[in-house]
Amino acid sequence: MFLPFSNGSLAEGLLRNRGRLRHALASYHAGRLRRTLALFLEDKWRPSSTRAVSDYRISLTSWRPRLPDLPLVLLTLLNQTLRPREIVVWLTATDHAAIAEIIRARFTAFGVRFEICADLKSHKKWLPILEEGHRAPFVICDDDIVYPRNWFGALVAEDRPDAYVGAKCHRITLDGKGLIRPYSEWEKQIGPGGPPSHRVFITGVGGAVIHPERIAPEFRDR
């Protein structure tokens, strides 16, 4: 599903809604972006220029069923009010070859880097960039989200040395004995605010900030 994303209550409702409204909005956003993509490939449209460039990279991955929507997502990432240092897309060799050369060339010209890596499933979005040796914080995101123009700037502005930051979080709930309840019983999609807590679970949907130095060596072991 190709989703519009926002921090507002409308998007929260859509994430819960599996009905026709969600599909209609997704189709609307996808159609609008496909028209923009056509203009972009013909050099008749360019991302809004901004001098503000962040030190944070964006790292994401994709796979064959989502490759048709990947350029649409990349358009929204290029059109941010705060530009990332670079955007890296990690793909298997087969998926990399399936992307049209005109797509790769056009996006590369605007700072998108398409890289081939092993099939690490969803872990492609974070492990290969660590293995490149990058030590600075970076942002991971999904390949099926329409990101608003202020998404990246708002996310990195919230980054802090004593906590992880993510756009969509759940709160882990405990039973009477202090044991963790099943995932289905957690408090879903909690709002912003409040102190950092080990009971706040970042889902990764909508983006999250990753700090390489916080990831222990055993989690980097393929």
Short mmCIF file of C-alpha atoms in Angstrom, two decimals:
data_model
loop_
_atom_site.label_atom_id
_atom_site.label_comp_id
_atom_site.label_asym_id
_atom_site.label_seq_id
_atom_site.Cartn_x
_atom_site.Cartn_y
_atom_site.Cartn_z
CA MET A 1 0.00 0.00 0.00
CA PHE A 2 1.29 3.44 -0.98
CA LEU A 3 0.44 5.75 1.92
CA PRO A 4 0.33 9.49 2.49
CA PHE A 5 2.22 10.28 5.67
CA SER A 6 1.82 13.07 8.20
CA ASN A 7 2.23 13.57 11.92
CA GLY A 8 -1.39 14.71 12.15
CA SER A 9 -4.48 12.91 13.35
CA LEU A 10 -5.74 12.42 9.79
CA ALA A 11 -2.83 10.17 8.91
CA GLU A 12 -3.16 8.32 12.21
CA GLY A 13 -6.76 7.59 11.33
CA LEU A 14 -5.77 6.43 7.88
CA LEU A 15 -3.20 4.05 9.30
CA ARG A 16 -6.00 2.41 11.25
CA ASN A 17 -8.49 2.54 8.40
CA ARG A 18 -8.41 -0.33 5.91
CA GLY A 19 -11.36 0.94 3.87
CA ARG A 20 -12.03 2.81 0.66
CA LEU A 21 -10.97 6.23 1.95
CA ARG A 22 -7.44 5.05 2.53
CA HIS A 23 -7.24 3.49 -0.93
CA ALA A 24 -8.73 6.58 -2.56
CA LEU A 25 -6.20 8.92 -0.95
CA ALA A 26 -3.34 6.59 -1.79
CA SER A 27 -4.45 6.48 -5.43
CA TYR A 28 -4.78 10.26 -5.54
CA HIS A 29 -1.27 10.88 -4.20
CA ALA A 30 0.25 8.20 -6.43
CA GLY A 31 -1.43 9.64 -9.54
CA ARG A 32 -0.24 13.15 -8.76
CA LEU A 33 3.31 11.95 -8.18
CA ARG A 34 3.33 9.90 -11.38
CA ARG A 35 2.53 13.04 -13.35
CA THR A 36 5.33 14.87 -11.58
CA LEU A 37 7.71 11.98 -12.26
CA ALA A 38 6.98 12.18 -15.98
CA LEU A 39 7.88 15.87 -15.95
CA PHE A 40 10.97 15.18 -13.86
CA LEU A 41 12.26 12.61 -16.35
CA GLU A 42 11.74 15.11 -19.17
CA ASP A 43 13.58 17.82 -17.18
CA LYS A 44 10.40 19.88 -17.01
CA TRP A 45 10.21 19.75 -13.22
CA ARG A 46 12.88 19.92 -10.55
CA PRO A 47 12.72 19.64 -6.77
CA SER A 48 12.25 22.94 -4.99
CA SER A 49 15.68 24.47 -4.46
CA THR A 50 16.86 25.04 -0.90
CA ARG A 51 20.22 26.04 0.50
CA ALA A 52 19.61 24.25 3.77
CA VAL A 53 21.53 20.97 3.72
CA SER A 54 21.63 18.56 6.65
CA ASP A 55 24.56 16.44 7.84
CA TYR A 56 22.15 13.50 8.04
CA ARG A 57 21.85 10.95 5.24
CA ILE A 58 18.71 9.04 4.31
CA SER A 59 19.08 5.28 3.85
CA LEU A 60 16.32 3.04 2.51
CA THR A 61 15.75 -0.13 0.59
CA SER A 62 13.22 -1.58 -1.81
CA TRP A 63 12.39 -4.82 -3.56
CA ARG A 64 10.73 -5.99 -6.76
CA PRO A 65 7.01 -5.55 -5.86
CA ARG A 66 7.63 -1.95 -4.75
CA LEU A 67 10.07 -0.83 -7.44
CA PRO A 68 7.33 0.88 -9.52
CA ASP A 69 6.57 3.19 -6.58
CA LEU A 70 10.19 3.77 -5.54
CA PRO A 71 10.74 6.79 -7.88
CA LEU A 72 7.60 8.42 -6.45
CA VAL A 73 8.93 8.08 -2.92
CA LEU A 74 12.32 9.42 -4.00
CA LEU A 75 10.63 12.49 -5.47
CA THR A 76 9.18 13.34 -2.07
CA LEU A 77 12.57 12.80 -0.42
CA LEU A 78 14.26 15.13 -2.90
CA ASN A 79 11.64 17.81 -2.41
CA GLN A 80 12.25 18.36 1.31
CA THR A 81 12.59 21.81 2.87
CA LEU A 82 15.80 20.51 4.47
CA ARG A 83 17.91 18.48 2.06
CA PRO A 84 19.66 15.35 3.33
CA ARG A 85 23.39 15.03 2.77
CA GLU A 86 22.61 12.19 0.39
CA ILE A 87 19.97 9.54 -0.23
CA VAL A 88 21.20 5.95 -0.49
CA VAL A 89 19.00 3.19 -1.92
CA TRP A 90 20.19 -0.34 -1.17
CA LEU A 91 19.10 -3.04 -3.62
CA THR A 92 19.94 -6.60 -4.51
CA ALA A 93 21.70 -7.03 -7.84
CA THR A 94 18.49 -8.35 -9.43
CA ASP A 95 16.39 -5.43 -8.19
CA HIS A 96 19.07 -2.92 -9.14
CA ALA A 97 19.07 -4.23 -12.72
CA ALA A 98 15.26 -3.97 -12.84
CA ILE A 99 15.31 -0.17 -12.42
CA ALA A 100 15.31 1.65 -15.75
CA GLU A 101 18.56 3.41 -16.59
CA ILE A 102 16.76 6.71 -17.10
CA ILE A 103 15.42 6.49 -13.55
CA ARG A 104 18.84 5.76 -12.05
CA ALA A 105 20.57 8.46 -14.10
CA ARG A 106 18.03 11.17 -13.39
CA PHE A 107 17.89 10.60 -9.64
CA THR A 108 21.66 10.15 -9.40
CA ALA A 109 22.05 13.64 -10.85
CA PHE A 110 20.13 14.97 -7.85
CA GLY A 111 22.11 13.18 -5.15
CA VAL A 112 20.52 9.73 -4.95
CA ARG A 113 22.97 6.84 -4.77
CA PHE A 114 21.82 3.37 -5.88
CA GLU A 115 23.94 0.64 -4.33
CA ILE A 116 23.99 -3.15 -4.67
CA CYS A 117 24.12 -5.25 -1.52
CA ALA A 118 23.32 -8.73 -0.28
CA ASP A 119 19.69 -9.68 0.28
CA LEU A 120 19.42 -8.75 3.94
CA LYS A 121 15.66 -8.18 3.67
CA SER A 122 14.51 -5.10 5.61
CA HIS A 123 17.95 -4.86 7.23
CA LYS A 124 19.28 -3.57 3.90
CA LYS A 125 18.13 -0.11 4.93
CA TRP A 126 20.63 0.17 7.82
CA LEU A 127 23.33 -2.52 7.93
CA PRO A 128 25.12 -1.83 4.60
CA ILE A 129 25.54 1.87 5.37
CA LEU A 130 27.13 0.93 8.69
CA GLU A 131 29.46 -1.44 6.87
CA GLU A 132 30.54 1.46 4.66
CA GLY A 133 32.01 2.97 7.80
CA HIS A 134 29.64 5.88 8.35
CA ARG A 135 29.60 6.89 12.00
CA ALA A 136 27.32 9.92 11.85
CA PRO A 137 23.60 9.57 12.60
CA PHE A 138 21.35 8.88 9.62
CA VAL A 139 17.65 8.46 8.92
CA ILE A 140 15.96 5.30 7.70
CA CYS A 141 12.59 5.38 5.96
CA ASP A 142 10.21 3.20 3.96
CA ASP A 143 9.66 2.88 0.22
CA ASP A 144 5.86 3.10 0.28
CA ILE A 145 5.26 6.44 1.99
CA VAL A 146 4.48 9.88 0.53
CA TYR A 147 6.60 12.19 2.68
CA PRO A 148 5.53 15.82 3.22
CA ARG A 149 8.10 18.53 2.56
CA ASN A 150 8.85 19.19 6.24
CA TRP A 151 9.19 15.52 7.21
CA PHE A 152 12.99 15.22 7.18
CA GLY A 153 13.68 18.56 8.84
CA ALA A 154 11.14 17.91 11.59
CA LEU A 155 12.55 14.45 12.29
CA VAL A 156 16.22 15.40 12.58
CA ALA A 157 15.35 18.53 14.58
CA GLU A 158 14.03 16.22 17.32
CA ASP A 159 17.21 14.12 17.47
CA ARG A 160 18.85 14.08 20.88
CA PRO A 161 21.84 12.41 22.58
CA ASP A 162 19.81 10.56 25.22
CA ALA A 163 17.13 8.87 23.10
CA TYR A 164 16.14 7.46 19.74
CA VAL A 165 13.68 9.45 17.62
CA GLY A 166 11.00 7.98 15.38
CA ALA A 167 7.89 9.24 13.63
CA LYS A 168 5.59 6.40 14.71
CA CYS A 169 5.81 4.73 18.11
CA HIS A 170 3.90 2.29 20.29
CA ARG A 171 4.01 2.07 24.08
CA ILE A 172 4.81 -1.33 25.57
CA THR A 173 2.23 -2.25 28.19
CA LEU A 174 2.78 -4.49 31.21
CA ASP A 175 0.51 -6.86 33.08
CA GLY A 176 -0.08 -6.92 36.84
CA LYS A 177 3.17 -8.86 37.38
CA GLY A 178 5.24 -6.38 35.41
CA LEU A 179 5.61 -8.69 32.42
CA ILE A 180 5.32 -7.44 28.85
CA ARG A 181 1.89 -7.93 27.32
CA PRO A 182 1.48 -9.31 23.76
CA TYR A 183 2.22 -6.85 20.94
CA SER A 184 -1.48 -6.71 20.02
CA GLU A 185 -2.21 -5.22 23.46
CA TRP A 186 0.35 -2.42 23.33
CA GLU A 187 -0.80 1.21 23.16
CA LYS A 188 -0.53 1.96 19.45
CA GLN A 189 0.58 5.14 17.69
CA ILE A 190 1.17 7.25 20.75
CA GLY A 191 1.47 11.01 20.37
CA PRO A 192 4.60 13.11 20.81
CA GLY A 193 5.80 14.51 24.10
CA GLY A 194 6.85 13.04 27.40
CA PRO A 195 10.26 11.88 28.61
CA PRO A 196 12.31 9.18 26.83
CA SER A 197 11.34 5.68 27.92
CA HIS A 198 12.47 2.12 27.25
CA ARG A 199 8.77 1.28 26.96
CA VAL A 200 8.41 3.41 23.82
CA PHE A 201 8.82 1.18 20.75
CA ILE A 202 9.74 2.82 17.43
CA THR A 203 8.14 0.95 14.53
CA GLY A 204 10.25 2.57 11.82
CA VAL A 205 7.20 3.50 9.74
CA GLY A 206 7.50 7.14 8.72
CA GLY A 207 11.20 7.32 9.56
CA ALA A 208 13.61 6.96 12.46
CA VAL A 209 17.05 8.33 13.34
CA ILE A 210 19.81 5.73 13.70
CA HIS A 211 22.99 6.31 15.71
CA PRO A 212 25.66 3.81 14.57
CA GLU A 213 27.65 3.94 17.81
CA ARG A 214 24.63 2.68 19.72
CA ILE A 215 24.39 -0.56 17.75
CA ALA A 216 26.44 -3.28 19.43
CA PRO A 217 28.78 -5.50 17.33
CA GLU A 218 26.63 -8.63 17.76
CA PHE A 219 23.74 -6.89 15.96
CA ARG A 220 26.01 -6.15 13.00
CA ASP A 221 26.97 -9.80 12.59
CA ARG A 222 25.30 -11.07 9.43
#
